[in-house]
Amino acid sequence: MEKSFNDFLIDAKDKSIVFFGTGEYLTIAKKLLSKHNLAISYAVDNDFWKNGTSIDGIEVCTVDRLIHSERNKICVLICDRDIYNITEQLKNWDIYDFYALPLFAEEWYRLQSRFYMEIPLSNKTPSKWRQQCHITIVNECNLNCPFCTFAENSSTGEFMPYEAFVQIVEQLKSLRIVGQSVDTTMLGGNREGLLHPNFADMLCHLSSQGITPRLTTNAIFMTKEIATVIAKHVRHICISITGVTNEVYHHFQGSKRDDSDTLFNTVVNNISELVKIRNSLNSSCYIDIGYICTELSAHQIKDAIHFWKEKGVDRIRFSHDNKEVTLPLKNADVSNICYANKNGARKVCFYSTTIAANGDVYPCSVPGGEYMPIGNCFKTPLSTIFNSNEFYSFVKKLTSLDPAQLPDKCKRCSVIASIK
């Protein structure tokens, strides 16, 4: 898979280009290739219902057409995030002349001056943590965001009992994971924690036990009462909201919802109220905006910087394919904003573990981790789980980054791929 964009241009010059995948990357790929006078023959997709349709002017055919094509006359470009499973499909069909757009999509950003953003990572960020534990207090989310890496993982709607949460926190206070104490907890994990009826009580209890609470939320259910509790007890909150208009928001957090226009205004008002309460309490709560960068949202990057700076938010985190660029807003200057891809991936697998609502414990906080439980803290103490041979064996394999040792789920993880 280590093939560059230039390799693709050379290889595809005298061949028919076939797109595998018909999502957002198809549009990016089409525009990228048009600058090099390369034509697309057709597209295929694993979604049966897309067969026979036309997407962005490109005919979508069945995979059978690709399977029975002459191998020396085609060049496949994977236009989908699930590059590893598609790679396996192609190899099973004896197709080896393929490339993956997600591995060199940065070319697209470099060609678009309005996308190009070079922002130095700031030192004025929330304090670093030694070891973080995600606690998924409710296995449910009120949104269906297409960019969410957990969208394909099943949500059971299960709520963690408050009594079980208290017991977990008591264990976390003295717990050591790979020799480090747990000093930070992401409350809610990778779902929407504000859905839990005991969220405020859980947050207060966590803070009272000396463990720093962090929170990621879509802020739809962040009432004034909840915002006050957050301002008092949360050290760092990241609110996911992309775009500064209803139209852009609809493609992201408001996806597939008829009330997305109302939701956008609700979230903006809730964030403004949180800033107001935080300031009135002279709280140290650090407020982040999580902004997803794609071709559908990048044109509003500068507007977002102005917009949230005026609202009193502390920082924006621009994300694209597991890379992040952070911009503190207090002294932000948008006159020379451009997109960069050289700040590296978030190495979340090396410092974050997860406790699910049903008590299952996972060795990391990314989607693949939910398929690799190492124990259940409702049945076994956390200290036993994290001192087990199974966990230490996992950590040893993970830190080696040796493909021969990595678990199958880790081999397919975009975070691991970006670290390598």
Short mmCIF file of C-alpha atoms in Angstrom, two decimals:
data_model
loop_
_atom_site.label_atom_id
_atom_site.label_comp_id
_atom_site.label_asym_id
_atom_site.label_seq_id
_atom_site.Cartn_x
_atom_site.Cartn_y
_atom_site.Cartn_z
CA MET A 1 0.00 0.00 0.00
CA GLU A 2 3.00 2.32 0.16
CA LYS A 3 2.33 3.86 -3.24
CA SER A 4 2.63 7.57 -3.85
CA PHE A 5 0.39 9.84 -5.86
CA ASN A 6 3.10 10.15 -8.51
CA ASP A 7 3.24 6.34 -8.79
CA PHE A 8 -0.48 6.37 -9.47
CA LEU A 9 -0.18 9.08 -12.15
CA ILE A 10 2.51 7.13 -13.99
CA ASP A 11 0.69 3.81 -13.75
CA ALA A 12 -2.74 5.16 -14.73
CA LYS A 13 -1.57 7.14 -17.73
CA ASP A 14 -2.45 4.52 -20.37
CA LYS A 15 -5.08 2.57 -18.44
CA SER A 16 -8.77 2.78 -17.62
CA ILE A 17 -9.31 4.12 -14.11
CA VAL A 18 -11.91 2.38 -11.97
CA PHE A 19 -13.09 3.87 -8.68
CA PHE A 20 -13.84 1.40 -5.88
CA GLY A 21 -16.20 3.25 -3.55
CA THR A 22 -18.75 5.97 -4.18
CA GLY A 23 -18.64 8.10 -1.04
CA GLU A 24 -17.16 11.54 -0.45
CA TYR A 25 -13.74 10.43 -1.67
CA LEU A 26 -15.17 9.82 -5.15
CA THR A 27 -15.85 13.53 -5.58
CA ILE A 28 -12.40 14.42 -4.27
CA ALA A 29 -10.75 11.88 -6.56
CA LYS A 30 -12.66 13.08 -9.62
CA LYS A 31 -11.58 16.69 -9.09
CA LEU A 32 -8.03 15.65 -8.30
CA LEU A 33 -7.73 13.57 -11.47
CA SER A 34 -9.29 16.24 -13.67
CA LYS A 35 -6.24 18.41 -13.02
CA HIS A 36 -4.10 15.71 -14.63
CA ASN A 37 -6.37 15.01 -17.61
CA LEU A 38 -7.12 11.49 -16.41
CA ALA A 39 -10.50 10.02 -17.26
CA ILE A 40 -12.56 7.69 -15.09
CA SER A 41 -14.04 4.66 -16.80
CA TYR A 42 -16.59 3.66 -14.16
CA ALA A 43 -17.05 3.01 -10.43
CA VAL A 44 -17.99 -0.03 -8.38
CA ASP A 45 -19.31 -0.31 -4.85
CA ASN A 46 -20.05 -3.08 -2.37
CA ASP A 47 -23.47 -1.52 -1.81
CA PHE A 48 -25.73 -3.50 -4.16
CA TRP A 49 -28.35 -0.74 -4.28
CA LYS A 50 -25.95 1.71 -5.91
CA ASN A 51 -25.50 -0.52 -8.96
CA GLY A 52 -26.89 1.04 -12.11
CA THR A 53 -26.89 4.55 -10.69
CA SER A 54 -24.75 7.53 -11.62
CA ILE A 55 -22.85 9.42 -8.92
CA ASP A 56 -21.25 12.75 -9.77
CA GLY A 57 -21.53 11.82 -13.44
CA ILE A 58 -19.77 8.47 -13.02
CA GLU A 59 -21.56 5.20 -13.84
CA VAL A 60 -21.71 2.75 -10.91
CA CYS A 61 -21.41 -0.87 -12.08
CA THR A 62 -21.48 -4.22 -10.33
CA VAL A 63 -18.20 -5.62 -9.03
CA ASP A 64 -18.57 -8.39 -11.61
CA ARG A 65 -17.51 -5.98 -14.33
CA LEU A 66 -14.29 -5.30 -12.43
CA ILE A 67 -13.70 -8.98 -11.68
CA HIS A 68 -13.96 -9.95 -15.34
CA SER A 69 -11.97 -7.02 -16.72
CA GLU A 70 -8.56 -7.36 -18.35
CA ARG A 71 -6.08 -6.82 -15.54
CA ASN A 72 -3.41 -5.09 -17.64
CA LYS A 73 -5.86 -2.47 -18.88
CA ILE A 74 -7.27 -1.16 -15.59
CA CYS A 75 -5.99 0.75 -12.58
CA VAL A 76 -8.17 0.70 -9.48
CA LEU A 77 -8.34 3.68 -7.15
CA ILE A 78 -9.92 2.91 -3.76
CA CYS A 79 -12.18 5.82 -2.85
CA ASP A 80 -13.27 4.63 0.56
CA ARG A 81 -11.95 4.74 4.14
CA ASP A 82 -12.18 0.96 4.48
CA ILE A 83 -9.05 0.45 2.41
CA TYR A 84 -7.88 -2.75 4.09
CA ASN A 85 -11.02 -4.81 3.54
CA ILE A 86 -11.27 -3.58 -0.06
CA THR A 87 -7.60 -4.45 -0.54
CA GLU A 88 -8.32 -8.00 0.56
CA GLN A 89 -11.23 -8.18 -1.89
CA LEU A 90 -9.07 -7.04 -4.79
CA LYS A 91 -6.30 -9.50 -3.97
CA ASN A 92 -8.85 -12.31 -3.78
CA TRP A 93 -9.83 -11.37 -7.34
CA ASP A 94 -6.15 -11.39 -8.40
CA ILE A 95 -6.17 -7.62 -8.88
CA TYR A 96 -2.93 -6.07 -7.63
CA ASP A 97 -2.75 -2.86 -9.62
CA PHE A 98 -4.58 -0.60 -7.17
CA TYR A 99 -4.04 2.54 -5.13
CA ALA A 100 -5.88 4.08 -2.15
CA LEU A 101 -6.92 7.73 -2.25
CA PRO A 102 -7.00 8.09 1.57
CA LEU A 103 -3.25 7.39 1.64
CA PHE A 104 -2.43 10.37 -0.54
CA ALA A 105 -5.53 12.54 -0.29
CA GLU A 106 -3.35 15.35 1.04
CA GLU A 107 -2.52 16.08 -2.60
CA TRP A 108 -6.06 17.32 -2.92
CA TYR A 109 -5.57 19.80 -0.10
CA ARG A 110 -2.28 21.04 -1.46
CA LEU A 111 -3.95 21.81 -4.79
CA GLN A 112 -6.71 23.84 -3.17
CA SER A 113 -5.44 27.17 -1.85
CA ARG A 114 -8.57 27.74 0.20
CA PHE A 115 -7.93 24.44 2.01
CA TYR A 116 -4.27 25.01 2.70
CA MET A 117 -3.74 25.77 6.36
CA GLU A 118 -0.48 25.85 8.26
CA ILE A 119 -1.05 26.31 11.99
CA PRO A 120 1.65 25.60 14.58
CA LEU A 121 0.64 23.33 17.42
CA SER A 122 0.10 25.45 20.49
CA ASN A 123 1.75 25.11 23.88
CA LYS A 124 -1.29 26.81 25.41
CA THR A 125 -3.29 23.62 25.59
CA PRO A 126 -4.83 21.72 28.49
CA SER A 127 -2.28 19.94 30.64
CA LYS A 128 -1.12 16.56 29.38
CA TRP A 129 -2.30 13.41 31.12
CA ARG A 130 -0.31 10.34 32.03
CA GLN A 131 -3.05 7.77 31.50
CA GLN A 132 -6.61 8.32 30.40
CA CYS A 133 -9.58 5.99 30.80
CA HIS A 134 -12.73 6.34 28.72
CA ILE A 135 -15.89 5.43 30.63
CA THR A 136 -18.82 4.78 28.31
CA ILE A 137 -21.65 5.49 30.73
CA VAL A 138 -24.26 5.04 28.01
CA ASN A 139 -23.86 2.99 24.83
CA GLU A 140 -25.93 5.32 22.69
CA CYS A 141 -25.75 8.55 20.69
CA ASN A 142 -28.54 10.87 19.60
CA LEU A 143 -26.82 11.60 16.27
CA ASN A 144 -25.71 9.51 13.32
CA CYS A 145 -22.66 11.42 12.10
CA PRO A 146 -21.25 9.94 8.87
CA PHE A 147 -17.65 10.77 9.85
CA CYS A 148 -17.82 9.07 13.26
CA THR A 149 -15.41 6.16 13.46
CA PHE A 150 -17.83 4.41 15.84
CA ALA A 151 -20.85 4.72 13.53
CA GLU A 152 -20.57 1.09 12.42
CA ASN A 153 -20.22 -0.25 15.97
CA SER A 154 -23.56 -1.28 17.42
CA SER A 155 -25.17 0.94 20.04
CA THR A 156 -27.12 -1.12 22.57
CA GLY A 157 -28.71 1.77 24.44
CA GLU A 158 -27.34 0.31 27.66
CA PHE A 159 -26.87 2.68 30.62
CA MET A 160 -24.17 2.08 33.25
CA PRO A 161 -25.78 1.98 36.72
CA TYR A 162 -24.66 4.83 38.96
CA GLU A 163 -23.63 2.41 41.71
CA ALA A 164 -21.38 0.53 39.26
CA PHE A 165 -19.85 3.84 38.13
CA VAL A 166 -19.00 4.76 41.74
CA GLN A 167 -17.27 1.40 42.20
CA ILE A 168 -15.26 1.88 39.00
CA VAL A 169 -14.09 5.33 40.11
CA GLU A 170 -13.03 3.92 43.48
CA GLN A 171 -10.86 1.35 41.68
CA LEU A 172 -9.42 3.93 39.28
CA LYS A 173 -8.07 5.99 42.18
CA SER A 174 -5.44 3.38 43.03
CA LEU A 175 -5.11 1.76 39.62
CA ARG A 176 -1.86 1.62 37.64
CA ILE A 177 -1.93 0.91 33.92
CA VAL A 178 1.51 0.08 32.55
CA GLY A 179 2.95 1.67 35.68
CA GLN A 180 1.01 4.94 35.34
CA SER A 181 -1.85 6.21 37.46
CA VAL A 182 -5.14 7.18 35.80
CA ASP A 183 -5.28 10.93 36.20
CA THR A 184 -7.82 11.77 33.49
CA THR A 185 -11.16 10.27 32.52
CA MET A 186 -13.15 10.86 29.35
CA LEU A 187 -16.70 10.70 30.66
CA GLY A 188 -19.09 9.29 28.12
CA GLY A 189 -16.36 7.51 26.22
CA ASN A 190 -17.04 7.61 22.52
CA ARG A 191 -20.82 7.92 22.80
CA GLU A 192 -23.00 10.81 24.03
CA GLY A 193 -22.61 10.89 27.82
CA LEU A 194 -25.16 13.67 28.31
CA LEU A 195 -27.91 11.14 27.53
CA HIS A 196 -27.33 9.48 30.92
CA PRO A 197 -29.89 10.64 33.53
CA ASN A 198 -27.15 10.63 36.20
CA PHE A 199 -24.56 12.45 34.10
CA ALA A 200 -24.29 15.49 36.41
CA ASP A 201 -23.96 13.32 39.53
CA MET A 202 -21.32 11.15 37.84
CA LEU A 203 -19.32 14.21 36.80
CA CYS A 204 -19.40 15.69 40.29
CA HIS A 205 -18.39 12.40 41.88
CA LEU A 206 -15.51 11.89 39.46
CA SER A 207 -14.16 15.38 40.16
CA SER A 208 -14.51 14.92 43.94
CA GLN A 209 -12.28 11.84 43.76
CA GLY A 210 -9.34 13.74 42.30
CA ILE A 211 -9.58 12.39 38.74
CA THR A 212 -9.66 15.08 36.06
CA PRO A 213 -12.84 14.81 33.93
CA ARG A 214 -12.71 15.45 30.20
CA LEU A 215 -15.70 15.42 27.90
CA THR A 216 -16.55 15.17 24.21
CA THR A 217 -20.13 15.99 23.29
CA ASN A 218 -22.37 17.26 20.51
CA ALA A 219 -23.86 19.68 23.12
CA ILE A 220 -27.45 19.22 21.98
CA PHE A 221 -28.61 18.27 25.50
CA MET A 222 -26.32 20.71 27.30
CA THR A 223 -28.89 22.66 29.31
CA LYS A 224 -27.97 25.64 31.47
CA GLU A 225 -27.91 23.38 34.54
CA ILE A 226 -25.62 20.85 32.85
CA ALA A 227 -23.40 23.65 31.50
CA THR A 228 -22.95 24.95 35.06
CA VAL A 229 -21.84 21.53 36.30
CA ILE A 230 -19.48 21.18 33.34
CA ALA A 231 -17.96 24.62 33.92
CA LYS A 232 -17.33 23.77 37.57
CA HIS A 233 -15.85 20.31 37.18
CA VAL A 234 -14.62 19.62 33.62
CA ARG A 235 -11.01 20.52 32.82
CA HIS A 236 -11.37 20.16 29.05
CA ILE A 237 -14.46 19.85 26.84
CA CYS A 238 -14.49 19.32 23.07
CA ILE A 239 -17.75 20.07 21.29
CA SER A 240 -18.24 18.56 17.86
CA ILE A 241 -19.73 21.09 15.45
CA THR A 242 -18.60 21.53 11.85
CA GLY A 243 -19.44 24.59 9.77
CA VAL A 244 -20.94 27.95 10.67
CA THR A 245 -24.13 27.56 8.64
CA ASN A 246 -27.06 25.16 8.70
CA GLU A 247 -26.14 23.84 5.26
CA VAL A 248 -22.67 22.62 6.24
CA TYR A 249 -23.77 21.37 9.67
CA HIS A 250 -26.46 19.29 7.97
CA HIS A 251 -23.79 17.25 6.15
CA PHE A 252 -22.02 16.40 9.39
CA GLN A 253 -23.67 16.38 12.84
CA GLY A 254 -27.13 17.05 11.35
CA SER A 255 -26.90 14.20 8.86
CA LYS A 256 -30.17 12.36 8.20
CA ARG A 257 -32.12 14.59 10.60
CA ASP A 258 -35.00 16.79 9.55
CA ASP A 259 -34.35 19.17 12.44
CA SER A 260 -30.70 19.87 11.58
CA ASP A 261 -31.41 23.60 11.08
CA THR A 262 -32.82 23.84 14.59
CA LEU A 263 -30.02 21.69 16.00
CA PHE A 264 -27.31 24.00 14.68
CA ASN A 265 -28.81 27.05 16.41
CA THR A 266 -29.40 25.01 19.58
CA VAL A 267 -25.77 23.91 19.78
CA VAL A 268 -24.43 27.42 19.08
CA ASN A 269 -26.65 28.85 21.83
CA ASN A 270 -25.64 26.10 24.26
CA ILE A 271 -21.94 26.73 23.63
CA SER A 272 -22.39 30.48 24.06
CA GLU A 273 -24.16 29.83 27.37
CA LEU A 274 -21.34 27.54 28.52
CA VAL A 275 -18.74 30.22 27.76
CA LYS A 276 -20.82 32.79 29.65
CA ILE A 277 -21.18 30.54 32.70
CA ARG A 278 -17.51 29.53 32.60
CA ASN A 279 -16.44 33.16 32.56
CA SER A 280 -18.83 34.16 35.35
CA LEU A 281 -17.45 31.39 37.57
CA ASN A 282 -13.86 32.21 36.61
CA SER A 283 -13.53 28.52 35.83
CA SER A 284 -10.48 26.90 34.21
CA CYS A 285 -12.68 24.78 31.92
CA TYR A 286 -10.99 24.74 28.50
CA ILE A 287 -13.49 24.83 25.62
CA ASP A 288 -12.61 23.24 22.27
CA ILE A 289 -14.50 23.09 19.00
CA GLY A 290 -13.99 19.90 16.99
CA TYR A 291 -14.15 20.73 13.28
CA ILE A 292 -14.04 18.04 10.57
CA CYS A 293 -12.15 19.14 7.44
CA THR A 294 -13.42 17.81 4.13
CA GLU A 295 -14.20 19.47 0.82
CA LEU A 296 -17.72 20.13 2.19
CA SER A 297 -16.48 22.17 5.14
CA ALA A 298 -13.02 23.55 4.38
CA HIS A 299 -14.38 26.69 2.70
CA GLN A 300 -15.76 27.80 6.09
CA ILE A 301 -12.54 27.32 8.07
CA LYS A 302 -11.72 31.03 8.24
CA ASP A 303 -15.34 31.90 9.02
CA ALA A 304 -15.31 29.33 11.84
CA ILE A 305 -12.18 30.89 13.34
CA HIS A 306 -13.79 34.34 13.38
CA PHE A 307 -17.14 32.94 14.56
CA TRP A 308 -15.87 31.00 17.58
CA LYS A 309 -13.26 33.59 18.50
CA GLU A 310 -16.08 36.10 18.91
CA LYS A 311 -18.05 33.58 20.98
CA GLY A 312 -15.15 33.29 23.45
CA VAL A 313 -14.19 29.68 22.70
CA ASP A 314 -10.58 28.80 23.57
CA ARG A 315 -9.51 26.66 20.62
CA ILE A 316 -10.50 24.86 17.41
CA ARG A 317 -9.20 21.43 16.52
CA PHE A 318 -9.29 20.83 12.77
CA SER A 319 -9.33 17.09 12.01
CA HIS A 320 -8.72 15.16 8.83
CA ASP A 321 -8.07 11.40 8.66
CA ASN A 322 -6.68 11.04 12.19
CA LYS A 323 -4.52 14.15 11.87
CA GLU A 324 -5.19 17.23 13.95
CA VAL A 325 -4.19 20.87 13.74
CA THR A 326 -5.02 23.00 16.77
CA LEU A 327 -5.55 26.75 16.78
CA PRO A 328 -5.89 28.77 20.01
CA LEU A 329 -8.38 31.55 19.27
CA LYS A 330 -7.40 34.33 21.66
CA ASN A 331 -4.75 35.78 19.34
CA ALA A 332 -5.68 33.90 16.19
CA ASP A 333 -4.73 35.56 12.90
CA VAL A 334 -6.58 34.19 9.88
CA SER A 335 -4.73 36.23 7.28
CA ASN A 336 -2.43 33.32 6.36
CA ILE A 337 -4.43 30.26 7.29
CA CYS A 338 -3.73 27.15 5.22
CA TYR A 339 -4.10 23.40 5.77
CA ALA A 340 -1.11 21.28 6.79
CA ASN A 341 -0.82 17.53 7.24
CA LYS A 342 2.49 17.27 9.06
CA ASN A 343 1.43 17.48 12.69
CA GLY A 344 1.06 13.74 13.12
CA ALA A 345 -1.67 11.43 14.30
CA ARG A 346 -3.18 11.19 17.72
CA LYS A 347 -1.49 8.24 19.41
CA VAL A 348 -4.63 7.45 21.38
CA CYS A 349 -3.90 3.74 21.59
CA PHE A 350 -0.85 4.34 23.79
CA TYR A 351 -2.50 6.21 26.63
CA SER A 352 -6.25 5.47 26.56
CA THR A 353 -8.31 2.52 27.70
CA THR A 354 -12.08 2.11 27.72
CA ILE A 355 -14.70 0.80 30.13
CA ALA A 356 -18.04 0.09 28.44
CA ALA A 357 -21.50 0.58 29.90
CA ASN A 358 -21.81 -3.19 30.43
CA GLY A 359 -18.47 -3.34 32.26
CA ASP A 360 -16.39 -4.72 29.39
CA VAL A 361 -12.83 -3.36 29.38
CA TYR A 362 -11.02 -2.57 26.11
CA PRO A 363 -7.28 -1.94 25.70
CA CYS A 364 -7.72 1.24 23.61
CA SER A 365 -10.29 3.90 22.75
CA VAL A 366 -10.65 3.49 18.98
CA PRO A 367 -13.38 1.43 17.23
CA GLY A 368 -11.33 -1.75 16.84
CA GLY A 369 -10.86 -1.91 20.60
CA GLU A 370 -14.53 -2.69 21.12
CA TYR A 371 -13.95 -6.03 19.45
CA MET A 372 -11.06 -6.94 21.76
CA PRO A 373 -12.37 -7.06 25.36
CA ILE A 374 -9.76 -8.07 27.93
CA GLY A 375 -12.16 -8.54 30.83
CA ASN A 376 -15.27 -7.22 32.57
CA CYS A 377 -14.90 -5.00 35.62
CA PHE A 378 -18.35 -5.97 36.90
CA LYS A 379 -16.95 -9.47 37.35
CA THR A 380 -13.20 -8.92 37.82
CA PRO A 381 -11.38 -6.03 39.58
CA LEU A 382 -9.74 -3.53 37.23
CA SER A 383 -6.37 -4.11 38.90
CA THR A 384 -6.55 -7.80 37.98
CA ILE A 385 -7.51 -7.02 34.39
CA PHE A 386 -4.72 -4.50 33.82
CA ASN A 387 -2.12 -6.66 35.52
CA SER A 388 -3.04 -9.72 33.50
CA ASN A 389 -0.66 -11.44 31.10
CA GLU A 390 -3.22 -10.86 28.36
CA PHE A 391 -3.07 -7.08 28.72
CA TYR A 392 0.73 -6.90 28.99
CA SER A 393 1.04 -9.14 25.94
CA PHE A 394 -1.24 -6.80 24.02
CA VAL A 395 0.76 -3.71 25.04
CA LYS A 396 4.04 -5.37 24.09
CA LYS A 397 2.74 -6.24 20.62
CA LEU A 398 1.20 -2.79 20.18
CA THR A 399 4.30 -0.82 21.09
CA SER A 400 6.42 -2.89 18.71
CA LEU A 401 4.32 -1.72 15.72
CA ASP A 402 5.45 -4.95 14.10
CA PRO A 403 2.77 -6.05 11.59
CA ALA A 404 3.59 -9.68 12.35
CA GLN A 405 2.69 -9.18 16.03
CA LEU A 406 -0.22 -6.74 15.83
CA PRO A 407 -3.74 -8.10 16.35
CA ASP A 408 -5.84 -8.17 13.18
CA LYS A 409 -8.02 -5.27 14.36
CA CYS A 410 -4.94 -3.14 14.98
CA LYS A 411 -3.62 -3.84 11.49
CA ARG A 412 -6.78 -2.25 10.12
CA CYS A 413 -6.66 0.75 12.47
CA SER A 414 -6.09 4.12 10.79
CA VAL A 415 -4.37 5.45 13.93
CA ILE A 416 -1.75 2.68 13.83
CA ALA A 417 -1.29 3.20 10.09
CA SER A 418 -0.66 6.92 10.55
CA ILE A 419 1.86 6.32 13.35
CA LYS A 420 3.80 3.92 11.17
#
